[in-house]
Every structure is written in structure tokens, then in C-alpha cells.
Coordinates of C-alpha atoms in Angstrom, one line a residue:
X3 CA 24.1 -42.6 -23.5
X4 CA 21.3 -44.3 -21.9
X5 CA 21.0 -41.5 -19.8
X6 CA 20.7 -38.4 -22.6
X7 CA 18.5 -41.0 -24.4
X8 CA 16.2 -40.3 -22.3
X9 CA 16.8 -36.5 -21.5
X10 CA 16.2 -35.8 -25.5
X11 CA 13.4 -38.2 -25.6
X12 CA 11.3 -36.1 -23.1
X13 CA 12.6 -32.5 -25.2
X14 CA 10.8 -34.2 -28.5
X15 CA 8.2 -34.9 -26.4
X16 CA 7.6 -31.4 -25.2
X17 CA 8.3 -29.8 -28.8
X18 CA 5.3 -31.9 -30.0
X19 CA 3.1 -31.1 -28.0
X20 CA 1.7 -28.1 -30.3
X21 CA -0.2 -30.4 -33.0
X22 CA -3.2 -30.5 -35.0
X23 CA -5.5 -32.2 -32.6
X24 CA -4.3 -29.7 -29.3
X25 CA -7.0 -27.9 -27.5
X26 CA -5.5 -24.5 -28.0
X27 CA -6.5 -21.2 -25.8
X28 CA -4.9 -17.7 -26.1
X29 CA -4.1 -14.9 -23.6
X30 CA -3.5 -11.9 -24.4
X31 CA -2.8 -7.7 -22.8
X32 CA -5.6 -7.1 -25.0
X33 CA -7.7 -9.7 -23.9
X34 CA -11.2 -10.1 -21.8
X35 CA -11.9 -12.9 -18.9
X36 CA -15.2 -13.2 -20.7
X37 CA -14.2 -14.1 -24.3
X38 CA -13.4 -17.5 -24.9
X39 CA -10.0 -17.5 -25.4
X40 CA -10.1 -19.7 -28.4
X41 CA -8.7 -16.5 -31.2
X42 CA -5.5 -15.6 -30.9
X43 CA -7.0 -12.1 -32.3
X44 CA -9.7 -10.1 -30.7
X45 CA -12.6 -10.4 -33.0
X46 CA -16.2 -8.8 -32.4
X47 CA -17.2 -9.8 -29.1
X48 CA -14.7 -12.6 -28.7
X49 CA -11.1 -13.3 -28.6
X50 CA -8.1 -14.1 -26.0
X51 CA -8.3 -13.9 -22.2
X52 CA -6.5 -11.3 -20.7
X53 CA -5.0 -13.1 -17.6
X54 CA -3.1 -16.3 -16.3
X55 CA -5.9 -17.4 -14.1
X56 CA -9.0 -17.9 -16.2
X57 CA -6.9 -19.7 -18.7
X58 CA -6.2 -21.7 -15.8
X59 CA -9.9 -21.8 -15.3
X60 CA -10.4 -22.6 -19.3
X61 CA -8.0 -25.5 -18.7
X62 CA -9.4 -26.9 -15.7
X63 CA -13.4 -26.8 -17.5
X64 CA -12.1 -28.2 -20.6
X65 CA -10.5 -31.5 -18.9
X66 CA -13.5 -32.0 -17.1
X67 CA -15.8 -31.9 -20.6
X68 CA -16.5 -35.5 -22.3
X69 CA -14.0 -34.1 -25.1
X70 CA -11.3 -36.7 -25.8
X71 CA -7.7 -36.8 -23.9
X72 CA -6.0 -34.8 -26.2
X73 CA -3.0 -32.1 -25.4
X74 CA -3.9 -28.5 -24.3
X75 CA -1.8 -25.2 -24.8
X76 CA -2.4 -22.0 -23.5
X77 CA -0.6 -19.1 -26.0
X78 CA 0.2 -16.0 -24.4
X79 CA 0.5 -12.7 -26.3
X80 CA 3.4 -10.6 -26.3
X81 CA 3.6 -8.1 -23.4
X82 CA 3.2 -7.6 -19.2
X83 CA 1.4 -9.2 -17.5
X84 CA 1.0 -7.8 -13.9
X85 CA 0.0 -10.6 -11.6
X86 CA -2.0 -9.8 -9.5
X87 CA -2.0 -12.5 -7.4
X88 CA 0.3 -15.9 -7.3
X89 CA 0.1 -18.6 -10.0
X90 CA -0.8 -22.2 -8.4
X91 CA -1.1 -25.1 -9.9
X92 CA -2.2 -28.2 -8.0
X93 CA -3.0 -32.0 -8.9
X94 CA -6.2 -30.8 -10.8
X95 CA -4.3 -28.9 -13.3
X96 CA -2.2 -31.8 -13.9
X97 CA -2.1 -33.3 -17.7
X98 CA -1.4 -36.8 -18.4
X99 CA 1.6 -38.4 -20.5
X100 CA -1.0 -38.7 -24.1
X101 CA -2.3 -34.7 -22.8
X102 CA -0.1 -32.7 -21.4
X103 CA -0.5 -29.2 -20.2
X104 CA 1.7 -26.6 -21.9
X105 CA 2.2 -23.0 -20.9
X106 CA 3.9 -21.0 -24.3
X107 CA 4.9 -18.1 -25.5
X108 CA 2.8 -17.5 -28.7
X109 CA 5.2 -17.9 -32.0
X110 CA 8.5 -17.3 -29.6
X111 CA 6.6 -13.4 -28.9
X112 CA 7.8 -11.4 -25.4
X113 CA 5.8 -12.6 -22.4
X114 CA 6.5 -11.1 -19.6
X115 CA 5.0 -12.2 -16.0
X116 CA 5.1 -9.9 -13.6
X117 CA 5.4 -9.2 -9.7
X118 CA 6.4 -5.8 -9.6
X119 CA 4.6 -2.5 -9.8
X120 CA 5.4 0.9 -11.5
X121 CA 5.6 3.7 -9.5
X122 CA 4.8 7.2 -10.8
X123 CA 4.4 10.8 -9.6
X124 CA 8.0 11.4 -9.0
X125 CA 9.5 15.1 -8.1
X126 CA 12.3 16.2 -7.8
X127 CA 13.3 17.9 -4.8
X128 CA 17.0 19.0 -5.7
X129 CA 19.6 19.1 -7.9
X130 CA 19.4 15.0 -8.2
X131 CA 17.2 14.0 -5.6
X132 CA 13.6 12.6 -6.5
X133 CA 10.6 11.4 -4.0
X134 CA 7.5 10.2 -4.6
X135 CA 4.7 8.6 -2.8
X136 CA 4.8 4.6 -1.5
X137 CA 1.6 4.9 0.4
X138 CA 1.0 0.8 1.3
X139 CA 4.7 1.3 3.4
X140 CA 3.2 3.4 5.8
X141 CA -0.3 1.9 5.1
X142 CA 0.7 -1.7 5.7
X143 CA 4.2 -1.5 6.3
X144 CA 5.2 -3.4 3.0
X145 CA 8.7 -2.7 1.8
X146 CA 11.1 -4.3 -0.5
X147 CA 14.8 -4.6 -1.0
X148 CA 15.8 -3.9 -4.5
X149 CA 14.5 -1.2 -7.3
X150 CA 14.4 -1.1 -10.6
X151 CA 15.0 1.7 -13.3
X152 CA 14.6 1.1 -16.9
X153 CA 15.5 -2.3 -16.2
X154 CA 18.7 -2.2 -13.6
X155 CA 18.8 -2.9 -10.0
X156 CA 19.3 -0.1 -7.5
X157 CA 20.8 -0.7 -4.4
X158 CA 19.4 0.7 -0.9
X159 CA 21.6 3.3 0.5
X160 CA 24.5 2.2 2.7
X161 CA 28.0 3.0 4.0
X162 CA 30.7 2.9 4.5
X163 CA 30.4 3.2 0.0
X164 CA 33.7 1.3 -0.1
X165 CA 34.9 -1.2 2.2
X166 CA 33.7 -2.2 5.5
X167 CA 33.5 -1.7 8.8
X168 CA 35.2 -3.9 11.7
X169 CA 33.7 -4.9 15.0
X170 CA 35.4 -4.1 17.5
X171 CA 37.1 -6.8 20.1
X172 CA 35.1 -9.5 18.3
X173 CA 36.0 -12.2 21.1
X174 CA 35.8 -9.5 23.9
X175 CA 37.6 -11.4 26.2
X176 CA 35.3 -14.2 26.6
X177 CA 36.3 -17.0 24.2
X178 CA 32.9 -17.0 22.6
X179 CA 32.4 -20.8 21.0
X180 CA 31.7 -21.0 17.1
X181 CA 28.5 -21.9 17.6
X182 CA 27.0 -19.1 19.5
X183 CA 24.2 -16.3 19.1
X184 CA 25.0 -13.3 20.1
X185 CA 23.0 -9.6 20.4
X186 CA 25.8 -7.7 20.1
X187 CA 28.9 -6.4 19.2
X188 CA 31.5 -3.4 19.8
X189 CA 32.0 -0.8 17.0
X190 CA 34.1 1.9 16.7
X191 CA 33.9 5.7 17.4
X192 CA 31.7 7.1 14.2
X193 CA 30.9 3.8 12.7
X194 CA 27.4 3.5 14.3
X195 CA 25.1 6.7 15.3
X196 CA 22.4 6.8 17.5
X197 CA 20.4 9.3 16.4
X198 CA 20.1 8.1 12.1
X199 CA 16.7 8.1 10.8
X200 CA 14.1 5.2 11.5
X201 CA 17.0 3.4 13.4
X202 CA 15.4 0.1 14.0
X203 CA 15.0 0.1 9.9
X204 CA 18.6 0.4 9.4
X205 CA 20.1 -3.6 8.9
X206 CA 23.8 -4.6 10.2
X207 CA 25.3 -6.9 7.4
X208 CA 27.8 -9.1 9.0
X209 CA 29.9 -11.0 6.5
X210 CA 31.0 -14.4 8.3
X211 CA 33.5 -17.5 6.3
X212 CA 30.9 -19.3 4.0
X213 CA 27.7 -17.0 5.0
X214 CA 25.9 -13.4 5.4
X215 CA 24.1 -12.4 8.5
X216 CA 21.4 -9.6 8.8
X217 CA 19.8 -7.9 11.6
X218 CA 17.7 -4.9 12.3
X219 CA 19.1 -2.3 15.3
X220 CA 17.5 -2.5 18.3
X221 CA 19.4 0.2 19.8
X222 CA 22.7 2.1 20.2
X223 CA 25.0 2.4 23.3
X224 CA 27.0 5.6 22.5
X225 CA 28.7 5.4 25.7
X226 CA 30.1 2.1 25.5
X227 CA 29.9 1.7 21.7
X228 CA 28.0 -1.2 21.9
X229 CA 25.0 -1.8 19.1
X230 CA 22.4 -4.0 20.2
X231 CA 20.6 -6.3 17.4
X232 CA 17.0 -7.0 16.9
X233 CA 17.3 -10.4 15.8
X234 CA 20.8 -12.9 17.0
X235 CA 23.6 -13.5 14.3
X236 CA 25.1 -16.9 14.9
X237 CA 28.6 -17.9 14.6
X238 CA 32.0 -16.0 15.5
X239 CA 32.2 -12.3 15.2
X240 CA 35.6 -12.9 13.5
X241 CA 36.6 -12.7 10.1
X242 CA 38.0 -16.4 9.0
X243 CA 40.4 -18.1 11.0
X244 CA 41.4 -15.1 12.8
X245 CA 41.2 -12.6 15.8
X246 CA 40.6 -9.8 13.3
X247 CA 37.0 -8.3 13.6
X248 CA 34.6 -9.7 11.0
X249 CA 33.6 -7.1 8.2
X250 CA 30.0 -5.8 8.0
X251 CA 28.6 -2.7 6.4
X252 CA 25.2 -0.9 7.3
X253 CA 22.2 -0.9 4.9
X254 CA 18.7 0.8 4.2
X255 CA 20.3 4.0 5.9
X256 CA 18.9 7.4 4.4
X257 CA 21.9 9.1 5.5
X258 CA 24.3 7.0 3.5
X259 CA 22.3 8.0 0.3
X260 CA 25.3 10.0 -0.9
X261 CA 26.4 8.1 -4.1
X262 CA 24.0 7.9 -7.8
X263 CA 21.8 4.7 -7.9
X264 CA 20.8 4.8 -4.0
X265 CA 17.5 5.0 -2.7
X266 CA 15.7 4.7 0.6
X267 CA 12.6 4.0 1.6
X268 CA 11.1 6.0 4.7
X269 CA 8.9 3.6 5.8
X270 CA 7.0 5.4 8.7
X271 CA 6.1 8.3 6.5
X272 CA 5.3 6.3 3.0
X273 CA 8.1 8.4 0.6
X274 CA 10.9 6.7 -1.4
X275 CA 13.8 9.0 -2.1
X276 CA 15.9 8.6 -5.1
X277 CA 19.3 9.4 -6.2
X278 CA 19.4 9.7 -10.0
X279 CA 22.7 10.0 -12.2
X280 CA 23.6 12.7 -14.3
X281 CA 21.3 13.5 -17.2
X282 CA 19.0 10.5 -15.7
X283 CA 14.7 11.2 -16.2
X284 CA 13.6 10.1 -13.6
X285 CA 9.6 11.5 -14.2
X286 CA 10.1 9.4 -17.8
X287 CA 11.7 6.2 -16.5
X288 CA 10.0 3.1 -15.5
X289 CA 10.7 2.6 -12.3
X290 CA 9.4 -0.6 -10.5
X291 CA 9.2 -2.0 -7.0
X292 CA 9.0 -5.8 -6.3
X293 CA 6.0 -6.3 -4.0
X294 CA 5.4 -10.1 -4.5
X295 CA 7.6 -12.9 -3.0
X296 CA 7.0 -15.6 -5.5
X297 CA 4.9 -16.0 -9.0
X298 CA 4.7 -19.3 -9.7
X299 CA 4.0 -22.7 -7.1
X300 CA 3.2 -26.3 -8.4
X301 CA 2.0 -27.6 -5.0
X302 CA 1.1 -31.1 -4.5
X303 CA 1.3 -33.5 -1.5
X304 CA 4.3 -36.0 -1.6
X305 CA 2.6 -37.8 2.0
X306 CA -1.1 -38.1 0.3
X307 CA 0.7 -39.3 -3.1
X308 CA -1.2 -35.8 -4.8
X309 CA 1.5 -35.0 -7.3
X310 CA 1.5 -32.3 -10.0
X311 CA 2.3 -33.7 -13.3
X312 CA 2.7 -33.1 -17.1
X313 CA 2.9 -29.4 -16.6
X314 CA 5.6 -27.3 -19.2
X315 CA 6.5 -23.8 -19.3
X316 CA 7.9 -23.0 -22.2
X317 CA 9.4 -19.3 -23.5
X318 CA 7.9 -17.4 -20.6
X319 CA 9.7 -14.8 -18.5
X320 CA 9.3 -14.2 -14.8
X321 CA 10.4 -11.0 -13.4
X322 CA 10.2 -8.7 -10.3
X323 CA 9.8 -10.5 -7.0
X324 CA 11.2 -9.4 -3.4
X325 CA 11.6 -11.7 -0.3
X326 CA 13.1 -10.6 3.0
X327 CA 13.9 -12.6 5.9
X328 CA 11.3 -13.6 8.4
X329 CA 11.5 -12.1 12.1
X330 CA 14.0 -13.7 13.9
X331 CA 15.9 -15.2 11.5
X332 CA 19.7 -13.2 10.5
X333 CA 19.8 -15.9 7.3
X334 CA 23.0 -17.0 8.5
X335 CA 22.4 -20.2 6.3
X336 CA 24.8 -22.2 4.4
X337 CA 24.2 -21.4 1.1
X338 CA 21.0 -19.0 1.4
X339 CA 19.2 -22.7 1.4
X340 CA 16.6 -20.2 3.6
X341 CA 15.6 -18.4 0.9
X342 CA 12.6 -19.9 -1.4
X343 CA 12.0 -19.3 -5.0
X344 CA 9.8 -17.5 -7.9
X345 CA 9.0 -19.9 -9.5
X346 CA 8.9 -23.6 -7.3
X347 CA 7.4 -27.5 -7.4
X348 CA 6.9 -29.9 -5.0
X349 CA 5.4 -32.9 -5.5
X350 CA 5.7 -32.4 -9.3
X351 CA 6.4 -35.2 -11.9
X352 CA 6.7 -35.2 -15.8
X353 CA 6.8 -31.4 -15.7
X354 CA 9.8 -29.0 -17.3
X355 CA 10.7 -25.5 -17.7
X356 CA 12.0 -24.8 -21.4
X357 CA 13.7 -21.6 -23.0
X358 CA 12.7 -19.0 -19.7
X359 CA 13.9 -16.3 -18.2
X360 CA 14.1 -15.3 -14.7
X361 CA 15.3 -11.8 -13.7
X362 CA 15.3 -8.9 -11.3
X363 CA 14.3 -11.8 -8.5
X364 CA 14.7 -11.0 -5.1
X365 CA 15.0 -15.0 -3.9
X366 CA 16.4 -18.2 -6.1
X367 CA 15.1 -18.5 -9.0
X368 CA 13.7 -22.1 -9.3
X369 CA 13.2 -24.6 -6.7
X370 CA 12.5 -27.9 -7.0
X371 CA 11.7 -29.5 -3.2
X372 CA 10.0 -32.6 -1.7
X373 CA 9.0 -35.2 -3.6
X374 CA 9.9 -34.3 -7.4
X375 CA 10.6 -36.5 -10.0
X376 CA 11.3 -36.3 -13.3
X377 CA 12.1 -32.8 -13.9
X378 CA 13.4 -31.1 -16.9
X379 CA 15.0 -27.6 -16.4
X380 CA 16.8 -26.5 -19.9
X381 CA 18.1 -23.6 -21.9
X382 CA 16.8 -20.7 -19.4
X383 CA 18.5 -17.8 -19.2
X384 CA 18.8 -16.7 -15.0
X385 CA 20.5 -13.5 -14.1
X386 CA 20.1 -10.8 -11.7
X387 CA 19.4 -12.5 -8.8
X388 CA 19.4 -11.1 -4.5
X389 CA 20.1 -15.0 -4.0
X390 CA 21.5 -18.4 -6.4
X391 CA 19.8 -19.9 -9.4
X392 CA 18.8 -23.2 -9.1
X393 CA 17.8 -24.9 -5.6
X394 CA 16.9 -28.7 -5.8
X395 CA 16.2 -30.8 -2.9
X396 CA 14.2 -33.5 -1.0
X397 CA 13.7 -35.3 1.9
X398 CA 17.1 -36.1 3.5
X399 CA 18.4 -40.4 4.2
X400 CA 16.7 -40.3 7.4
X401 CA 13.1 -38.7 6.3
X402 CA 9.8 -40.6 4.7
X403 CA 10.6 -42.0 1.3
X404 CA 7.6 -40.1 -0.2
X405 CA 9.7 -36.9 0.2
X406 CA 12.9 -38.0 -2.0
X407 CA 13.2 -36.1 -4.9
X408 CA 15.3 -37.5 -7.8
X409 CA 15.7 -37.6 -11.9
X410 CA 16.3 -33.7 -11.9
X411 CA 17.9 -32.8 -15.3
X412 CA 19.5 -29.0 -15.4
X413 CA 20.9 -28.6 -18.3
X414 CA 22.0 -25.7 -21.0
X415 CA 21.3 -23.0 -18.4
X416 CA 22.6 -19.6 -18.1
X417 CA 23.1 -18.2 -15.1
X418 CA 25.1 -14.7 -14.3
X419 CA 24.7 -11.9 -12.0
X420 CA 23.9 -13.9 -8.6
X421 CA 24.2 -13.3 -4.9
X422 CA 23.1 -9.5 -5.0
X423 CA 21.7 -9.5 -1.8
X424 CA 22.2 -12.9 0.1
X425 CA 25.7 -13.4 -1.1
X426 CA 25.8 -17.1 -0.4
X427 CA 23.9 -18.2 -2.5
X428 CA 24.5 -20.9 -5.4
X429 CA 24.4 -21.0 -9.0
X430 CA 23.0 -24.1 -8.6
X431 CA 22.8 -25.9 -5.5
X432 CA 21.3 -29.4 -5.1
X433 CA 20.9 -30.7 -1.4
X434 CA 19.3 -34.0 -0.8
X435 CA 18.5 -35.3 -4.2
X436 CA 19.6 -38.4 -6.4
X437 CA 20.1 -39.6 -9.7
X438 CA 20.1 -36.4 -11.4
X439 CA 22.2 -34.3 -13.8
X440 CA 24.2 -31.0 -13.7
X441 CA 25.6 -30.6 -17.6
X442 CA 25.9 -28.0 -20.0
X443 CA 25.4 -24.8 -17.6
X444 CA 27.5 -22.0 -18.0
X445 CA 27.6 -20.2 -14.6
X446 CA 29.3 -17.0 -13.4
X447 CA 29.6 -13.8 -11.5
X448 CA 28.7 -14.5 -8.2
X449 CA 29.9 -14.3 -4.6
X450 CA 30.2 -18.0 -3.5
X451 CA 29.8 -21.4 -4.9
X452 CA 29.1 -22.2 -8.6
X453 CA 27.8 -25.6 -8.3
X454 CA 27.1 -27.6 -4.9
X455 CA 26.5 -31.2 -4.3
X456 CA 25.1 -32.9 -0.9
X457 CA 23.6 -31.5 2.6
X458 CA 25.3 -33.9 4.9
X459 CA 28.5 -32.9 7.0
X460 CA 30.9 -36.4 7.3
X461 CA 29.5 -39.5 7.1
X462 CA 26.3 -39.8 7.4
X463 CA 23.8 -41.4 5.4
X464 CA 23.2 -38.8 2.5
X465 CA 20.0 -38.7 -0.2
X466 CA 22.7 -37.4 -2.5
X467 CA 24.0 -40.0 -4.5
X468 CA 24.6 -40.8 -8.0
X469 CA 24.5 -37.8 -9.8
X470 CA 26.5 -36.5 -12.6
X471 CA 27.9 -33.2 -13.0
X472 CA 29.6 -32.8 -16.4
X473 CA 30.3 -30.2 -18.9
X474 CA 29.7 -27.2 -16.7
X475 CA 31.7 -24.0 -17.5
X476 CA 32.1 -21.8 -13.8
X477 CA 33.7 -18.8 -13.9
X478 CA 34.3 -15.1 -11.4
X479 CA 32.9 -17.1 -8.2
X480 CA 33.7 -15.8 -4.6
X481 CA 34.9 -12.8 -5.6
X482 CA 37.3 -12.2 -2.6
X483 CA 34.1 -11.2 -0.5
X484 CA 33.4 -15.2 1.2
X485 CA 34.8 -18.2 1.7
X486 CA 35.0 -22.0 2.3
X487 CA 34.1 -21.7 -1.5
X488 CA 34.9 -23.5 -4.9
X489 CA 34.1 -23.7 -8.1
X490 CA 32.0 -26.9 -7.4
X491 CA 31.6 -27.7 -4.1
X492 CA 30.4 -31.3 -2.5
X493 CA 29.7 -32.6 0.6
X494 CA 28.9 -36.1 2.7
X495 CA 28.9 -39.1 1.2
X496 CA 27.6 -39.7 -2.7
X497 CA 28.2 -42.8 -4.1
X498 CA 27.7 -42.8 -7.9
X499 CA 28.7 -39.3 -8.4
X500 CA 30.4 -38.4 -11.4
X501 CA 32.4 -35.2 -11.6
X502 CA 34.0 -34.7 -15.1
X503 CA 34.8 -32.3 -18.0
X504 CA 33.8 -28.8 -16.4
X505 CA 35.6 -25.7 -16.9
X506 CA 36.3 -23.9 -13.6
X507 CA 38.7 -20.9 -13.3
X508 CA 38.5 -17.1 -11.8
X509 CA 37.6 -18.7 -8.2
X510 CA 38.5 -16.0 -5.9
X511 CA 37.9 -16.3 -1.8
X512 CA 38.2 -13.8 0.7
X513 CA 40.6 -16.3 2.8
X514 CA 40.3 -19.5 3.1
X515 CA 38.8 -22.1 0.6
X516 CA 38.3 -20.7 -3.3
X517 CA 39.2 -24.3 -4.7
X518 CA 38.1 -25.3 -8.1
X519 CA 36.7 -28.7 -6.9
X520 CA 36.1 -28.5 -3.3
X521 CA 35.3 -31.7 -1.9
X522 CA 34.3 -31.1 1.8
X523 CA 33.2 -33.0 4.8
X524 CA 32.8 -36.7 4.6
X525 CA 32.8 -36.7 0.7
X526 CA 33.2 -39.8 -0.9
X527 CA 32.0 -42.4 -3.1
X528 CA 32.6 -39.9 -5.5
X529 CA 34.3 -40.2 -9.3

């Protein structure tokens, strides 16, 4: 009890933070950046701000006035709010524990934070088949992964539409070790052409046991049907424990747009072509493309002892982001753990994010990392996402103390819809971090783990100890496409961890794994 004690003590204190005495500003659509943002209304030449960043400002002025310590909250208006450039917060926007800093939804009205764009002047060039104009592709060479129309992801086109290819002679011959990169692989007669559009655009999508790998082309050997890769793909070419050739599938190729939803973007030439459904308006829908990678950063220094604190977000939505992989890097990483977030802390104490919403993300979407403490995440509602939910960690046993995150509470979540593009990744996944708590969180429909516990493979010394995952509902995870999977999953050593009174069922793997409780490598010290 000790330990919800003090969970419902910090909720009161958050839901009293709107008083009498608050220093109260207000944002709205129809806003101005000159106005003083102290009228919820616009009035004759005054009113609400119209963006994020010079409430910031308002915030930042009105701590630094001789006015007494007293709590400030920032109202948004209902509607979008296009961002045009990332939200940080850093030790100078911090509050204090008599004043902190709240970020709200005025009286519970739509707020939606946006990193997407709209993009118009569509025509149709037959029967089904829309272009229009992405001129910053060809002018900068900015891209993105997913598309959205009136609201629901579109998928890049690819083939084979269902299934998946095999490589071919996945061993060839050699005895390749597990761990090993490799630049290239057989494939069969027809899988792989040489001549497709924009070739070294098209991705290969390898899916390995617990992990997805992706790689540009760098070329194709028609003679001996051999496909070279732009960037290496670690591990096996096999699929599980077998001599069988792993699966993989190719994607972003214009000439696999042959099925409703798919789109492709022709880079070199700046044009996005669409496929519409039947009796779909295009020239009438809203169509948006994610061009930022994350919205929102609390970014202190663990090492210089510069924390972010007393920060909430409360009722806001975040929506519209895209991250792809770096050069050189196939994200063959246990549990996406590559991929960052929208919305992200480090270095952050006191602060919590209250009755949100995070969709259409192309990347997790929170992350708490080094240094954290004290950190409330509850009742948010997290769905369609390319990677997992929730990602918490630190600095691992062996690292400076100043990185150790702990006292992360995640609780009353929703979290659906997950893994659309980087199929490993977790509903919520918590690394190198102690003393925190998983409860309440229903989580379900993705492609590998619901809920995972620890970093370290066997014994040794792990930052992940005594946490407590209780009261979680899991449910449709894996769905036969990885595995080395389970409902919750923990690894390495964890003394003090509780595990108790979740719901897990509908685990399905691919081969191997698909447990409901999965405790892997070296766990122990574990109830």
C-alpha cells in the first residue's frame, strides 16, 4: 500500500494544480504571438497565443519576474497545432514542488500537436491512381514511411501482397556463425529484378527469430541471383532453428503498388502516387505525411546534475511523426530499443504525462532514458504505432550512477495497434531501470512482446531490480510473424521483482518461444 500511497498522492497533486492563485496563460489556433496570452478569448487587440513556443517563452519571463512562487498553467484551445519546429524543455523551464509547470488541455477540449503536414493538389491519373507533388523529396531528399488518409495508416507498396519470399541456400555451404554480417543473399528466379524503379530505394525486410532487419539494394546479380545490400543484416539468414531460408518481403517498390491503400514515393522526381479504394476522394481527403521525428524532448544533464523537473502534460495529443533508420544500421535490434520516441525525458524528475494520446507515430511512443526519476505515466491512450509503446531505461550496473533511472510508475495505459513497421517492438519495454511499476495497462495487438523486463543476458549485474508488474491485461501478441516471444518477457537477474495478477492469453509465435511468462537468460531473483 505504501507504494500506491504514494502513486495517488502525486495524481492529487497534479489535479490541483489548476487553483485560484495559478498564473494562467492560454493558446489558442486563433491566437497571436503578440497578445498576452492571459484571455482564453480573443478580445480587441489581445487574447491567447497561437503557438507552443511563446507560451514557453510566457512561462520562462513570468518565473523570472519578482511575482511569488506560485503554480503556472498553460491552456490550449481546441484544434491543430502544426509544429513547426520540436518542443524542448530544459532545466529553465523546470517548476518547483509549491509551482509546478502544467501543460493542459483547456476544459478537457481537442488539442492536437502536430508533426505532419497536409498534402494537396492531388490528380488523378487513372481509373484509381492519384499523384501529386512532394517537392522537398527531390529538393532535399526527405521521405517518410507511413501515410495517412482521413486518419488511417497507408502502407508503402510491396510484394509479394501475401506471404513472403525465401532466400535461397541461406547457409550456402559455408556454415555462417550466428553472429555474422553479411551483404548478401541468394534469391530465387523472379523474386528480385534488376531493372525496378529507383532500385537502391527499394528496402529488403528480412524477418529473423526475435528481430526485423532492413536494408536498401545496392545492386542485383541476375546471373547468379545474388542481391547485394547497402547496409549488412546481422545474424543467420535462416528462419528459427532451421535450415529453411528466413522469410523477407520487399518494400517501397512502385511496381508492387497493385493492391488499394499502397502508395509510393518517387523520390528522384518529387511525386507520390496513390492507390485509392473504391468510391475513395482522394482531392477531398486529408491526407498527411509525417516529416518530423519527434515532438516533444525534456533534455537535461544527468552528469552536470541539470535535471528537468515538475513538468506535467496533461490531456494533450501528439500525432504524426516518422523516423527511419540511420545509414548503416539494418535495426536488427532486440526489441526496436534503436528506435527513439515522440515524445522523451532524460534527466527529468517530478514530471508526468496524464490522460494523452499518442498516434499515427512512426517511432515509440514515450521514452523515459538516463537519469529519470520520479515519473508518472497514466491513463494515456497509445495506438498506431511503426514501433512499441512505452521505452524506459537508464544507465546499466556497470555505468555512472548519475545515469540510473528509477521510480517510473506506468499505469492505466492503453496501448493497441503496435509494431507496424519495426515489428519488434514492445508494448512496454523497460531495460535498465529499478524500483518502478508496470500495473493496470491493458496491451494488445502487436507483433512481439507485451511487457519486457531487464537488458542483461545471464548473470550479470543488472540495474533492473525490484520492480512490480501487476494487474496487466496482454492480449493478440506475436501474431505467428516472430519469435523468442511472450506475453511478458524478463531477462538477467532482478531481485525484488514481483510478477503477479496479469491476464496473458492469444500469444502466438512464429516458432519457437510465444510463452505467457517468458523468463529468459539468467532471470532470477524474481517472485
Amino acid at each position: 500500500m505504501k507504494r500506491y500511497s504514494s502513486i495517488i498522492g502525486f495524481m492529487l497533486c497534479i489535479s490541483s494544480i489548476a487553483s485560484a492563485g495559478d498564473i494562467s496563460f492560454y493558446v489558442s489556433p486563433e491566437g497571436n504571438d503578440i497578445w498576452s496570452g492571459r484571455f482564453a478569448e480573443p478580445r480587441e487587440n489581445d487574447g491567447p497565443f497561437a503557438t507552443f513556443h511563446r507560451a514557453q517563452q510566457a512561462v520562462r519571463e513570468a518565473k523570472s519576474d519578482s511575482l511569488p512562487n506560485k503554480p503556472v498553467v498553460v491552456n490550449f484551445r481546441g484544434g491543430v497545432y502544426n509544429l513547426e519546429k520540436k518542443i524542448f524543455f530544459l532545466p529553465e523551464d523546470s517548476g518547483s514542488k509549491e509551482a509546478p509547470v502544467t501543460y493542459r488541455a483547456y476544459q478537457d477540449e481537442a488539442v492536437l500537436f502536430s508533426g505532419g503536414q497536409r498534402l494537396t493538389g492531388w490528380r488523378q491519373v487513372r481509373d484509381n491512381k492519384w499523384i501529386c507533388d512532394v517537392p522537398a523529396a527531390r529538393e532535399s531528399g526527405r521521405t517518410f514511411q507511413a501515410l495517412f488518409v482521413n486518419g488511417e495508416r497507408r502502407y508503402r507498396a510491396s510484394t509479394p501482397n501475401e506471404g513472403f519470399y525465401r532466400v535461397k541456400d541461406p547457409m550456402e555451404g559455408k556454415g555462417w556463425p550466428f553472429h555474422h554480417y553479411r551483404y548478401q543473399f541468394g534469391f530465387y528466379p523472379g523474386d528480385i529484378l534488376s531493372n525496378w524503379t529507383n532500385l537502391n530505394d527499394v528496402q529488403i525486410v528480412v524477418l529473423h527469430f526475435w528481430s526485423d532487419a532492413r536494408s536498401p539494394i545496392e545492386s542485383v546479380d541476375t546471373k547468379t541471383l545474388t542481391v547485394n545490400l547497402a547496409t549488412p543484416i546481422w545474424r543467420r539468414f535462416t528462419d528459427d532453428n532451421t535450415t529453411v531460408g528466413a522469410r523477407y518481403f520487399i518494400d517501397n517498390l512502385y511496381e508492387g503498388m497493385d493492391e488499394p491503400g499502397e502508395w509510393y514515393l518517387d523520390r528522384p522526381q518529387g511525386k507520390l502516387y496513390y492507390l485509392a479504394f473504391a468510391n475513395e476522394d482522394v482531392a477531398a481527403a486529408e491526407i498527411i505525411a509525417p516529416f518530423f521525428d519527434q515532438l516533444l524532448i525534456f533534455l537535461g544533464s544527468p552528469i552536470k546534475r541539470e535535471y528537468v523537473e515538475h513538468i506535467h502534460l496533461h490531456g494533450l495529443n501528439f500525432a504524426y511523426t516518422d523516423w527511419q533508420l540511420p545509414p548503416g544500421d539494418s535495426g536488427d535490434h532486440f526489441a526496436a530499443d534503436m528506435v527513439p520516441a515522440a515524445v522523451e525525458a532524460t534527466a527529468a524528475r517530478h514530471i508526468s504525462i496524464t490522460d494523452c494520446s499518442f498516434q499515427h507515430i512512426g517511432s515509440y511512443g514515450i521514452g523515459i532514458y538516463d537519469g529519470c526519476r520520479n515519473v508518472l505515466i497514466s491513463r494515456n491512450v497509445i495506438r498506431d504505432l511503426a514501433a512499441g509503446g512505452i521505452q524506459i531505461s537508464g544507465g546499466s550496473a556497470s555505468e555512472d550512477s548519475l545515469l540510473k533511472t528509477s521510480h517510473i510508475t506506468i499505469t492505466d495505459n492503453v496501448l493497441f495497434d503496435l509494431g507496424r513497421i519495426y515489428y519488434s517492438g514492445i508494448g512496454i519495454l523497460l531495460m535498465h531501470a529499478s524500483e518502478s511499476v508496470i500495473a493496470h495497462n491493458h496491451i494488445r495487438d502487436l507483433y512481439y512482446t507485451g511487457i519486457s523486463v531487464g537488458k542483461e543476458w545471464g548473470y550479470k549485474p543488472s540495474a533492473a531490480y525490484a520492480n512490480r508488474i501487476e494487474y496487466n491485461h496482454v492480449e493478440n501478441a506475436g501474431q505467428k510473424l516472430l519469435s523468442d516471444m511472450g506475453g511478458i518477457y524478463m531477462l538477467g537477474i532482478s531481485p525484488g521483482t514481483v510478477i503477479r495478477n496479469n491476464l496473458v492469453h492469444g500469444i502466438y509465435t512464429h516458432g519457437y518461444g510465444g510463452w505467457g511468462l517468458y523468463t529468459d537468460e539468467g532471470s532470477s531473483g524474481i517472485l
